Coordinates of C-alpha atoms and ligand atoms in Angstrom, one line a residue:
Chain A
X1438 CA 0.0 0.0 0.0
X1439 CA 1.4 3.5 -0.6
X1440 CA 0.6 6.3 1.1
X1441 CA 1.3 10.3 -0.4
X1442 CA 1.6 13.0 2.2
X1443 CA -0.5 16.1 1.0
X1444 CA 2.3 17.5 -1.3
X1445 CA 2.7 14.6 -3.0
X1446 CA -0.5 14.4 -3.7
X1447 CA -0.8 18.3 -5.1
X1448 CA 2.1 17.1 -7.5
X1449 CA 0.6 13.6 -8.8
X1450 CA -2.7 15.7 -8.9
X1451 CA -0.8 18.3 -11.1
X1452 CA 0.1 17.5 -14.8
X1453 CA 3.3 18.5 -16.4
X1454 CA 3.3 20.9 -19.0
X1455 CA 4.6 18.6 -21.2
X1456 CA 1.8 16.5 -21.1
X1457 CA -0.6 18.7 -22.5
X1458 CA 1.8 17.1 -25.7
X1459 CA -0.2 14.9 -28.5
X1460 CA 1.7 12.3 -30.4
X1461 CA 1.2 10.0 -33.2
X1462 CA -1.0 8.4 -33.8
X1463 CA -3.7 10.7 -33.0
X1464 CA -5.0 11.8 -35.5
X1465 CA -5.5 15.6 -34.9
X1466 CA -2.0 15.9 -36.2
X1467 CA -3.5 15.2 -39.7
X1468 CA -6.2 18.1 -38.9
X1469 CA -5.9 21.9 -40.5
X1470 CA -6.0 24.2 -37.9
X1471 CA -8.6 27.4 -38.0
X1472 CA -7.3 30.7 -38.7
X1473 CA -7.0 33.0 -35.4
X1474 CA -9.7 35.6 -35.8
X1475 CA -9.0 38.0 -33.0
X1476 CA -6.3 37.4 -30.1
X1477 CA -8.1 36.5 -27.6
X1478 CA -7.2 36.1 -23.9
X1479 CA -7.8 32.5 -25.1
X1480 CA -5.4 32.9 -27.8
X1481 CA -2.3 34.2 -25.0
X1482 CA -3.3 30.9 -22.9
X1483 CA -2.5 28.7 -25.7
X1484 CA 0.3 30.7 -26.7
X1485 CA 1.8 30.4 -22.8
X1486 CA 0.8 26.9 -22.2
X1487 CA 2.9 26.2 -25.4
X1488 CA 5.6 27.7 -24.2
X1489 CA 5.4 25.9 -21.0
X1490 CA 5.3 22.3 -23.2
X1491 CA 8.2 22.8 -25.0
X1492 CA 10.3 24.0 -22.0
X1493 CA 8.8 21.1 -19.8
X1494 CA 9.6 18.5 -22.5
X1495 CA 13.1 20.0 -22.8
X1496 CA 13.6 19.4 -19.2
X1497 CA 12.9 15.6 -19.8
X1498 CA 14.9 15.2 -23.0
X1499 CA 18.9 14.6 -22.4
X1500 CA 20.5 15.5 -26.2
X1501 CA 17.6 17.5 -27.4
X1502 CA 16.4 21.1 -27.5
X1503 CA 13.0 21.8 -28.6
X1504 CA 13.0 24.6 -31.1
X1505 CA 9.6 25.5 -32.2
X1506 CA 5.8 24.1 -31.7
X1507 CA 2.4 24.5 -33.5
X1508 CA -1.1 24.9 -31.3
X1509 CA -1.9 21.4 -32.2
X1510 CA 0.3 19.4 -30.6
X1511 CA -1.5 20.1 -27.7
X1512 CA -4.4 19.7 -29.2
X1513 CA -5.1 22.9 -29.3
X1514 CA -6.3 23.3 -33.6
X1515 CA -5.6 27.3 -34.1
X1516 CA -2.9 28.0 -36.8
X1517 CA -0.3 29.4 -33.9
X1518 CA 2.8 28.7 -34.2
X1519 CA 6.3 29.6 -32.1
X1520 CA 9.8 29.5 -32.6
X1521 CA 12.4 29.5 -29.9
X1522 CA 14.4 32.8 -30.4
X1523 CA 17.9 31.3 -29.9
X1524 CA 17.7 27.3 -29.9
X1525 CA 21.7 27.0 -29.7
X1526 CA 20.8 28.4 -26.2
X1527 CA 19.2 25.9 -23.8
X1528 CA 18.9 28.7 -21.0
X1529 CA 17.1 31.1 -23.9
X1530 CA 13.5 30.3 -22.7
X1531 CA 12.0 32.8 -25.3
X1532 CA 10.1 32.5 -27.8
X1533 CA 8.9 34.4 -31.1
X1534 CA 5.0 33.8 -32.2
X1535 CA 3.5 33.6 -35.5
X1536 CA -0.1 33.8 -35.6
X1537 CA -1.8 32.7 -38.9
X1538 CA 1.4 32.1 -41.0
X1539 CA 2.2 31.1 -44.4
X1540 CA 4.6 31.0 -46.5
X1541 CA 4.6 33.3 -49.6
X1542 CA 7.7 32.3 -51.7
X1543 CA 10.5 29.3 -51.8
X1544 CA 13.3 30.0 -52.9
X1545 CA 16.6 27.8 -54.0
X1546 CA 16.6 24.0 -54.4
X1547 CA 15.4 21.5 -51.6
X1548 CA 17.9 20.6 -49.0
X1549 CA 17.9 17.4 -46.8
X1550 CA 18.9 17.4 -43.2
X1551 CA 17.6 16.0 -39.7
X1552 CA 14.7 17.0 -37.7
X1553 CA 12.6 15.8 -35.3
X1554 CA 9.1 16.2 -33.7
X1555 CA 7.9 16.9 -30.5
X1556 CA 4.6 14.8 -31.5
X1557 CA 6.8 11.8 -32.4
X1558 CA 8.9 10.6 -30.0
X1559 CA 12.8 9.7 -30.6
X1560 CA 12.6 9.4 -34.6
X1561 CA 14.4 11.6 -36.9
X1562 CA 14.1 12.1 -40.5
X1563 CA 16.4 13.5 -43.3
X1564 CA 13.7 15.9 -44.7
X1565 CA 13.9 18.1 -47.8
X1566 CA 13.4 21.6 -47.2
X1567 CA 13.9 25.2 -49.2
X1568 CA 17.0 26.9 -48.1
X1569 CA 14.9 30.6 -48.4
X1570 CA 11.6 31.1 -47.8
X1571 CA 9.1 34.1 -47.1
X1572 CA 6.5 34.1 -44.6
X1573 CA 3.7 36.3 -43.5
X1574 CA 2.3 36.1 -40.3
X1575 CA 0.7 38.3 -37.4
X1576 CA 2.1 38.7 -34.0
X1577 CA 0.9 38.6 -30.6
X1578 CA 0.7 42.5 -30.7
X1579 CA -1.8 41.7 -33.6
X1580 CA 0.2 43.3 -36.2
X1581 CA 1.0 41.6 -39.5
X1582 CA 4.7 40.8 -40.4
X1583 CA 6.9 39.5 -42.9
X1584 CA 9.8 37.5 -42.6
X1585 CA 12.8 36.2 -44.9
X1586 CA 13.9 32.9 -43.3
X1587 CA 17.3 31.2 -44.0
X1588 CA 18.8 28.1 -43.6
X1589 CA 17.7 26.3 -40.1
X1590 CA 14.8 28.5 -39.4
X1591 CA 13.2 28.3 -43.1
X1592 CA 13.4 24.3 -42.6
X1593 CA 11.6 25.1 -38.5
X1594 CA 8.8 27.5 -40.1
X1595 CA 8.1 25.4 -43.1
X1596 CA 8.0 21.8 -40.6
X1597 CA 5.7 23.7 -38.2
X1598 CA 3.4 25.8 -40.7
X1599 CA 3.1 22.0 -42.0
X1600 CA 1.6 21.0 -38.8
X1601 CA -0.8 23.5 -39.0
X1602 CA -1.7 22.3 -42.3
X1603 CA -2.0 18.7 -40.9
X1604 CA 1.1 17.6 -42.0
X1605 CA 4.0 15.9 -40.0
X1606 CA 7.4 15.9 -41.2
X1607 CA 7.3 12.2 -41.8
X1608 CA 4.6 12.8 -44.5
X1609 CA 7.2 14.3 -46.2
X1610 CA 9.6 11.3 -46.8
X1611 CA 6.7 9.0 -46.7
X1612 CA 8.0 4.9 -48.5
X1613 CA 11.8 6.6 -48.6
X1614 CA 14.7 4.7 -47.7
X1615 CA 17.6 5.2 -45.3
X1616 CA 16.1 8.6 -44.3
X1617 CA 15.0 7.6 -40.7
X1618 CA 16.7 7.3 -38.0
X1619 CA 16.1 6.5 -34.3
X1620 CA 18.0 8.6 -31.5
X1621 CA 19.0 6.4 -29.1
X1622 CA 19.7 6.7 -25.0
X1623 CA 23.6 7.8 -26.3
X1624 CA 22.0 10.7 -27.9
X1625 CA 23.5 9.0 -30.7
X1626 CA 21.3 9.1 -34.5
X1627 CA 20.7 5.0 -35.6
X1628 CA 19.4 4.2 -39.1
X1629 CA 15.9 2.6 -38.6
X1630 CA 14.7 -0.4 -40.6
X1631 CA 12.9 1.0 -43.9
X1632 CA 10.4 -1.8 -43.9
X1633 CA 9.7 -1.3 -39.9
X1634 CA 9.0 2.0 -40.5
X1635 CA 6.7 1.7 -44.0
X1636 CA 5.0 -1.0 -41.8
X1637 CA 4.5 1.1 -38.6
X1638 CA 1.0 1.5 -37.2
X1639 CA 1.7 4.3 -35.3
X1640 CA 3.2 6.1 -38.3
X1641 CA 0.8 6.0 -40.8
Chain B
X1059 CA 10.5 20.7 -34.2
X1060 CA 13.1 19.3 -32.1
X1061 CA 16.7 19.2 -32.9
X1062 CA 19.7 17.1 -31.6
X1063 CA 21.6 19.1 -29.2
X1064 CA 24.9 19.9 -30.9
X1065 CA 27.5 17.4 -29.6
X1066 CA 31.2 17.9 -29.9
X1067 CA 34.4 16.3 -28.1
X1068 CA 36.3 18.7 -26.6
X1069 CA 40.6 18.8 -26.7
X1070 CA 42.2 20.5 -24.0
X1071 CA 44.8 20.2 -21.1
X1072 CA 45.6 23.6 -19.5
X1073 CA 43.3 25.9 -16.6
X1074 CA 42.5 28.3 -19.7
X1075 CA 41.0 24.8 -21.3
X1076 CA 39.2 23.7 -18.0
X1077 CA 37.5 27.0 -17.9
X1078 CA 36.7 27.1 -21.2
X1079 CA 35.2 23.5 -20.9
X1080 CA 33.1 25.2 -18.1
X1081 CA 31.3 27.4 -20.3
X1082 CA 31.0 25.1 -23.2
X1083 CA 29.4 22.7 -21.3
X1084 CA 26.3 25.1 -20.9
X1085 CA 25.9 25.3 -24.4
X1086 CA 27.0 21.7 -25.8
X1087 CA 26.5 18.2 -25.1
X1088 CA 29.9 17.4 -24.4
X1089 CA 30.4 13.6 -25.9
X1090 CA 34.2 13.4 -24.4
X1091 CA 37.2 15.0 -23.3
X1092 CA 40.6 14.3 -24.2
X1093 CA 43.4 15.7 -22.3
X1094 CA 46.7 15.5 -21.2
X1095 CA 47.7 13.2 -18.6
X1096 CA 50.4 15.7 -17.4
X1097 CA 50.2 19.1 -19.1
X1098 CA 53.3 20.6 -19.3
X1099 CA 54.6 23.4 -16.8
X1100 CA 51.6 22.8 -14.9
X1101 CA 53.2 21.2 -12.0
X1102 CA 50.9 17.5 -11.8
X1103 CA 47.8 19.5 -11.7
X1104 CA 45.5 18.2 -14.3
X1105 CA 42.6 20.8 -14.4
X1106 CA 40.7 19.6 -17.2
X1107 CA 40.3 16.1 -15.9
X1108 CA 39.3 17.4 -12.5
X1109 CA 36.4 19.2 -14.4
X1110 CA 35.5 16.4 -16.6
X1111 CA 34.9 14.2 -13.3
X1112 CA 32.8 16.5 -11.5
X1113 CA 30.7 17.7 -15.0
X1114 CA 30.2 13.8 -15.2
X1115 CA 31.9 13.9 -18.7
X1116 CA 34.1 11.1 -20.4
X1117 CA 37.0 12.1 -20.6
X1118 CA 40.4 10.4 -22.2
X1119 CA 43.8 11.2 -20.9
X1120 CA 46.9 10.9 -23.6
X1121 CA 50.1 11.3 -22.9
X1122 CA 51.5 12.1 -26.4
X1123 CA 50.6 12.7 -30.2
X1124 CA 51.1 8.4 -30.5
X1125 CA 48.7 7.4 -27.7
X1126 CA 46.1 10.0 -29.3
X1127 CA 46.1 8.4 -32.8
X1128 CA 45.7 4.9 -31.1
X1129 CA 43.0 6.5 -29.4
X1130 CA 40.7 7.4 -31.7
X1131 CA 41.6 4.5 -34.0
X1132 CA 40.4 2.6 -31.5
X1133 CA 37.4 4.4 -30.0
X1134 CA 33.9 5.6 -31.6
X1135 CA 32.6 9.2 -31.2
X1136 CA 29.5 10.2 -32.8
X1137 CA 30.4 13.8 -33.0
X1138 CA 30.9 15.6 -36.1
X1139 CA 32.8 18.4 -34.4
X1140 CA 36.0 18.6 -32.3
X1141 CA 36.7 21.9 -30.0
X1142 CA 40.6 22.1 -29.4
X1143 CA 41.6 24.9 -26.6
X1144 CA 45.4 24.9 -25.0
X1145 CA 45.7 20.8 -25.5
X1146 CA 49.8 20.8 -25.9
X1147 CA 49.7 17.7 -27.6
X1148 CA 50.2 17.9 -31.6
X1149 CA 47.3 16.8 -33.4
X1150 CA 48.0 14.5 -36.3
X1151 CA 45.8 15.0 -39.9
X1152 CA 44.1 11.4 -38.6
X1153 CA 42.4 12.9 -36.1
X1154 CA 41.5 15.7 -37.8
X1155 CA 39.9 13.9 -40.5
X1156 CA 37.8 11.8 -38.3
X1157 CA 35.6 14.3 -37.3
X1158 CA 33.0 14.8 -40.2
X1159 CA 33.3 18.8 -39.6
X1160 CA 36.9 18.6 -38.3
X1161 CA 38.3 20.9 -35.3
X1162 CA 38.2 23.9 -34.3
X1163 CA 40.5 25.6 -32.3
X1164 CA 40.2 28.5 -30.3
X1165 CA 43.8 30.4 -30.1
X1166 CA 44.2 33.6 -27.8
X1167 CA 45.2 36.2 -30.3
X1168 CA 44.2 37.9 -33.8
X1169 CA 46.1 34.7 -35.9
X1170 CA 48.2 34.5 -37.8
X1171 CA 49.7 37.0 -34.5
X1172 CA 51.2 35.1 -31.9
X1173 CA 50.8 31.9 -33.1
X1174 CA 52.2 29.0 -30.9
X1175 CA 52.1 28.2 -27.4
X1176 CA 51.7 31.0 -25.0
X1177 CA 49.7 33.7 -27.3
X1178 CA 48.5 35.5 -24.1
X1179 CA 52.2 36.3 -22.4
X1180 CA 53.3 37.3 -26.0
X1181 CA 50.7 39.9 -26.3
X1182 CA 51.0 41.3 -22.8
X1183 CA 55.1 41.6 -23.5
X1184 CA 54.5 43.3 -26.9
X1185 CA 52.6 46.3 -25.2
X1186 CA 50.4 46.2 -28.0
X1187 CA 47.5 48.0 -27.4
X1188 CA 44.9 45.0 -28.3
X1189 CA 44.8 41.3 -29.1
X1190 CA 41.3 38.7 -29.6
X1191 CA 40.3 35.4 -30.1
X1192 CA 40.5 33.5 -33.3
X1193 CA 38.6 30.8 -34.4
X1194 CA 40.7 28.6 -36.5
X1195 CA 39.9 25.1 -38.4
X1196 CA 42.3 23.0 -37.4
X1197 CA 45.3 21.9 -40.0
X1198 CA 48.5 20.2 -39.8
X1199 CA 50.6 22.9 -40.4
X1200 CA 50.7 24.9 -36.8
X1201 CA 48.2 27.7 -36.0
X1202 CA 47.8 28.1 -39.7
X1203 CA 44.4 27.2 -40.8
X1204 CA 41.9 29.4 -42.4
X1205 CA 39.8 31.5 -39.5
X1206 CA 35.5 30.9 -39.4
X1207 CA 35.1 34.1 -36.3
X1208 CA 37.8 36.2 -34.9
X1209 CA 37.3 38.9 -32.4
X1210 CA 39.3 42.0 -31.1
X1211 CA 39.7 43.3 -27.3
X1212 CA 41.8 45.7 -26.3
X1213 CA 44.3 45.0 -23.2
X1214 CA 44.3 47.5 -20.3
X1215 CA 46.9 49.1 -19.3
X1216 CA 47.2 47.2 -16.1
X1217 CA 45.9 44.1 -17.4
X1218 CA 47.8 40.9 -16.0
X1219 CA 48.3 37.5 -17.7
X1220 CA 45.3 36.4 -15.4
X1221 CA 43.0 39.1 -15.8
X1222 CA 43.8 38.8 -19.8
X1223 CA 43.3 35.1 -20.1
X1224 CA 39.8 35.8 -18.0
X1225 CA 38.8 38.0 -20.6
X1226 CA 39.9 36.3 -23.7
X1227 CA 38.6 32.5 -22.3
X1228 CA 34.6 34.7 -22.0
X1229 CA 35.7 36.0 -25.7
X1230 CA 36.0 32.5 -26.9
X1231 CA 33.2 30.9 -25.5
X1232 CA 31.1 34.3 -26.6
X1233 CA 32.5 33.4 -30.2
X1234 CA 32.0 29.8 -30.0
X1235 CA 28.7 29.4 -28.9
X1236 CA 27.4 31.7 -32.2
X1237 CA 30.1 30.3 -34.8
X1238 CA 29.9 26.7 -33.6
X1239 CA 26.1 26.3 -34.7
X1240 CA 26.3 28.5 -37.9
X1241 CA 29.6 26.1 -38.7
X1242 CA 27.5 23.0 -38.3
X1243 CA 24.7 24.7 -40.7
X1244 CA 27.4 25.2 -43.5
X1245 CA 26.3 29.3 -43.0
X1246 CA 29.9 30.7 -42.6
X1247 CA 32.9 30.0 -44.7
X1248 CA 36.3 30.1 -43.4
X1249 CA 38.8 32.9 -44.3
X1250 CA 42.9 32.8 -44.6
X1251 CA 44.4 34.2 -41.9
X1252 CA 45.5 37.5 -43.6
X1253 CA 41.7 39.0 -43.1
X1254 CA 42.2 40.0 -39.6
X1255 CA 45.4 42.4 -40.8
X1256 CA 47.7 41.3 -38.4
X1257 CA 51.1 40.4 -39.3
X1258 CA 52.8 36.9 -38.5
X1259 CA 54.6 36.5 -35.7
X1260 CA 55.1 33.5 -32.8
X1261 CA 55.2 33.0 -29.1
X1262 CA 56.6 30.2 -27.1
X1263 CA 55.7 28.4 -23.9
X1264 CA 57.9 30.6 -21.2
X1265 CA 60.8 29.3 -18.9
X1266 CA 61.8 29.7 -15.5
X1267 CA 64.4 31.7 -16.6
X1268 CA 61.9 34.3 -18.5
X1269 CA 61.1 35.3 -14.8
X1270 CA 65.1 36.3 -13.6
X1271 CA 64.9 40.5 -14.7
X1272 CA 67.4 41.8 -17.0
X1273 CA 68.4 45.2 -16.1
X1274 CA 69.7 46.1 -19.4
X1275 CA 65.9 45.9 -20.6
X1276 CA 63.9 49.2 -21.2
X1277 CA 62.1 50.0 -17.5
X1278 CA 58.6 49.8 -20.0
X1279 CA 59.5 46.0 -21.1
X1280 CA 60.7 45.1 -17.6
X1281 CA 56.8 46.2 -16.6
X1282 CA 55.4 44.5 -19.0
X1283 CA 57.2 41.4 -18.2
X1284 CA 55.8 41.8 -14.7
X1285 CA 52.2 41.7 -15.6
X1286 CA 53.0 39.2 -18.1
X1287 CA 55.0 36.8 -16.1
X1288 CA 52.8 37.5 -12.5
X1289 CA 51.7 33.6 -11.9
X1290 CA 54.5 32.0 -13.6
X1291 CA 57.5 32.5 -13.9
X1292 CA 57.0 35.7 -11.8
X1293 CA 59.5 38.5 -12.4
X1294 CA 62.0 38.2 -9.8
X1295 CA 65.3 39.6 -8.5
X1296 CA 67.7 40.5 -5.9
X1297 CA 67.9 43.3 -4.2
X1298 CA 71.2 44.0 -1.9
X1299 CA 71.2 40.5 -1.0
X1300 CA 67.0 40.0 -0.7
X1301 CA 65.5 38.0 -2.7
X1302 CA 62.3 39.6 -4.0
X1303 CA 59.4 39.2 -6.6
X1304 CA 58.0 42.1 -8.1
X1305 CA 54.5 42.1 -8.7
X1306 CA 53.5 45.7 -9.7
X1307 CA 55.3 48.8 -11.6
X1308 CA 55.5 52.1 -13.2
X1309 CA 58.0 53.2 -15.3
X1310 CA 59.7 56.8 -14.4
X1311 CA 61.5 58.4 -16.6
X1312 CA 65.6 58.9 -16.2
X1313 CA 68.5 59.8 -18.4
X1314 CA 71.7 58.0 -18.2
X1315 CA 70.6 55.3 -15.8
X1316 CA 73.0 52.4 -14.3
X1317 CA 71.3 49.2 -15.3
X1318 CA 70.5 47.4 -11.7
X1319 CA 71.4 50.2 -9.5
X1320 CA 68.7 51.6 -7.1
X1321 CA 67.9 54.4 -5.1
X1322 CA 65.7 55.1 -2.1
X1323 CA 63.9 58.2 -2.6
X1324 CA 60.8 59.6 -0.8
X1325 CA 58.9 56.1 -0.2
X1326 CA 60.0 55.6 -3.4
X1327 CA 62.5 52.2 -4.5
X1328 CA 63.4 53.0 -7.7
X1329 CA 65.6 51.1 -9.7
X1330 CA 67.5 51.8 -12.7
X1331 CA 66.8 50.0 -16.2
X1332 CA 68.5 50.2 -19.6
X1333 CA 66.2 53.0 -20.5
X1334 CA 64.4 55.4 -17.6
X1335 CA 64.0 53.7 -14.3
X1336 CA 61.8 51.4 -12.7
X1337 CA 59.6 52.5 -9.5
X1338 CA 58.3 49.3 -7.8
X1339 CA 54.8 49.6 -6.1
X1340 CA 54.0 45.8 -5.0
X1341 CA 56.5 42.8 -3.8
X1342 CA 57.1 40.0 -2.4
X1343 CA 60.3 39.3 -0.1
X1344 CA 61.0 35.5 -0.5
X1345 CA 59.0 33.5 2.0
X1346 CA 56.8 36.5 2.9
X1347 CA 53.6 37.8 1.4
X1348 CA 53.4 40.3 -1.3
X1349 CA 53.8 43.8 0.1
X1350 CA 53.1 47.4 -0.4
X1351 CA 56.5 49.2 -1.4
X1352 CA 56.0 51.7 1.6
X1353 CA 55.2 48.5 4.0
X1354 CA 58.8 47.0 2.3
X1355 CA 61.0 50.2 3.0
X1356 CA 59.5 50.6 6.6
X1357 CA 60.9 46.7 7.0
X1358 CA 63.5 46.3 5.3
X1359 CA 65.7 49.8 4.4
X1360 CA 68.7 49.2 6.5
X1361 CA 69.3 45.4 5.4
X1362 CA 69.1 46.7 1.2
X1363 CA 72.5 48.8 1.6
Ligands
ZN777 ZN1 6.7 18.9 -35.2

């Protein structure tokens, strides 16, 4: 039998921010989010309980950093999206917002390179991405804004204005081979099986 | 989107590399550390291994450029990246090449000045007004690879070896944790040395003797040798019959001076210097603590004659 004093039970009673997280396979993470209308006081909750994921789930993860989220991964289907502002910085806890974005223009030829997902846990992909893109957004102040995004942060903004479109980066190199990879306890990247992961249930 | 936290193995040996590990280790997952098992002139302490155990980090001593190839021909790293900060071993093009992205090193001056061992004395016995941090790929030929940051800072006028080195060990980590990433990302491309302007020149790792003063010297070199030369070898000499380290100068200006001769003059112990004279504001008497001049003359005036 286990007992909890009263604190312990406050903090088994209390969720962590992280899990407020969806993963595959549910299947919200093939929904399109609504446009934001107004910013609402609603609309600064999601925004902070984002924030509050993606730190939490930092916490827990030993050799990664979690650089940018979209509303629906937790669950939440508005098209907001946010980007750590430095993610070569663990103690940088800030983040930029981008409410309603899309991307305007793609510039330059695909690129392939690793990323991961917050909604699917330890697998990494080599994904195509443009090198340049635009994007248009509005910000928490309510104000539209335009960005030119380079290198790293074009491949974030185009994998998370994807999940606001209902796609997942693993959509994007769906039946390729030697493209994904597990990261195991080492914090070392291992080549998965191709057929495991055409095969996966959770996956598809 | 998540991203793998950038992992490197880190090469270094010296305190200036075990406080450089310090700060990397906020920013970077660091996969090992390689060091030497007895760095040279630093008397059996072995800083960087000290750090590694208490940072819970692997870490690899080698003794010499041999027991380093065998090391990582033997051993697997998943790092694409090495970091390379005051190691004193001599890294063979093998090692080099097994890191995907090779290694960076981070040398205390504006490269291709002072390269070598002991950049930081070099500078502070120059005078030169200002010296930096270069960010250099790492290539067989000594400090000569192409640069991917470098950045200036000027030295105080009073600045010592350690308060330099302080400065110049936040530099590098300042510089490394914005060049590292953008090097991973293929964003920066590295430059020959010659962008930075300065000319070539080398330094050397400093001897015991360095430390014994040569009165012939200009009293302005002698000074800087004392700020340069404060924690080791220390500027030392003797003074009718008394042993004594200086540890802080000014240089006052005289005309036909006696190299080594000194006068007492008005609290003032000034000695002579093969150009203008030397007036001595902090010492140390061997065996006692480092004193104020006036504290010396009220001691020790009628054993200097
Ligand atoms: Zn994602």
């Amino acid at each position: 039998m286990l007992y909890l004093t009263d604190k312990e039970a406050i903090l088994v009673a209390m969720p962590n921010p992280r899990d407020m997280l969806i993963t595959l396979p549910n299947p919200h993470l093939r929904q399109s989010s609504k446009r934001v209308g107004v910013i609402t006081k609603d609309v600064q909750k999601t925004i902070t309980d984002m924030e509050a994921a993606v730190i939490d789930w930092e916490d827990s993860r030993q050799h990664e950093v979690g650089v940018a989220l979209a509303a629906v991964q937790i669950d939440d289907l508005y098209k907001i999206v946010i980007v750590r502002n430095d993610y070569d910085n663990k103690e940088d806890k800030t983040f930029k917002v981008f409410i309603n974005p899309s991307i305007t223009k793609f510039e330059g030829e695909p690129v392939a390179d690793f990323e991961g997902c917050l909604s699917i846990q330890d697998i990494y992909g080599k994904v195509p991405r443009y090198p340049k893109i635009r994007v248009k957004a509005v910000g928490i102040d309510g104000k539209p804004f335009r960005i030119t995004a380079e290198g790293f942060l074009a491949r974030v903004l185009q994998h998370e204005i994807d999940h606001t479109n209902g796609i997942v980066f693993i959509d994007r190199i769906k039946g390729v081979n030697d493209v994904f990879y597990k990261l195991n306890e080492d914090g070392n990247l291992e080549q998965l099986d191709d057929k495991k992961v055409h095969n996966s249930r959770i996956l598809w | 989107m998540t991203k793998k936290s950038i992992t490197v193995v880190f090469f270094g040996s010296g305190p200036l590399a075990a406080k450089s590990l310090e700060l990397l280790a906020q920013d970077f997952e660091i996969e090992a550390v390689i060091t030497k098992a007895s760095p040279l002139g630093h008397r059996g302490e072995v800083p960087v291994l000290n750090l590694s155990k208490k940072l819970g980090i692997k870490a690899f001593p080698v003794e010499n450029k041999a027991q380093l190839d065998n090391l990582i021909e033997s051993s697997h790293f998943s790092s694409d990246l090495g970091i390379l900060i005051d190691f004193g071993i001599i890294v063979s093009q093998e090692v080099i090449d097994y890191f995907k992205k090779g290694i960076i090193n981070s040398h205390f001056s504006l490269l291709p000045e002072w390269r070598g061992a002991d950049p930081i004395s070099f500078a502070l016995l120059s005078g030169q007004k200002s010296t930096g941090v270069s960010l250099m790929l790492l290539v067989k030929a000594m400090d000569e690879g192409p640069l991917l940051a470098y950045s200036e800072l000027s030295i105080d006028s009073d600045a010592t070896n350690p308060s330099l080195s302080g400065e110049l060990v936040d530099l590098s980590h300042e510089l490394l944790k914005e060049f590292v990433p953008r090097y991973l990302e293929d964003s920066i491309e590295a430059q020959a040395q010659d962008i930075t302007g300065r000319e070539v020149s080398y330094s050397r790792k400093l001897t015991k003797n360095d430390g014994i003063i040569d009165w012939d010297k200009s009293a302005d070199k002698i000074e800087h040798e004392i700020r340069a030369f404060i924690e080791w070898p220390k500027s030392h000499t003797k003074l009718g019959g008394i042993e004594i380290i200086i540890t802080s100068g000014h240089v006052v200006p005289a005309k036909d001076t006696k190299p080594g001769n000194f006068k007492i003059d008005n609290n003032e112990l000034l000695i002579d210097c093969g150009e203008d004279s030397l007036s001595i504001d902090k010492l140390k008497p061997s065996g006692k603590p480092e004193m104020s001049i006036q504290a010396f003359l009220a001691g020790y005036t009628g054993r200097l004659a």
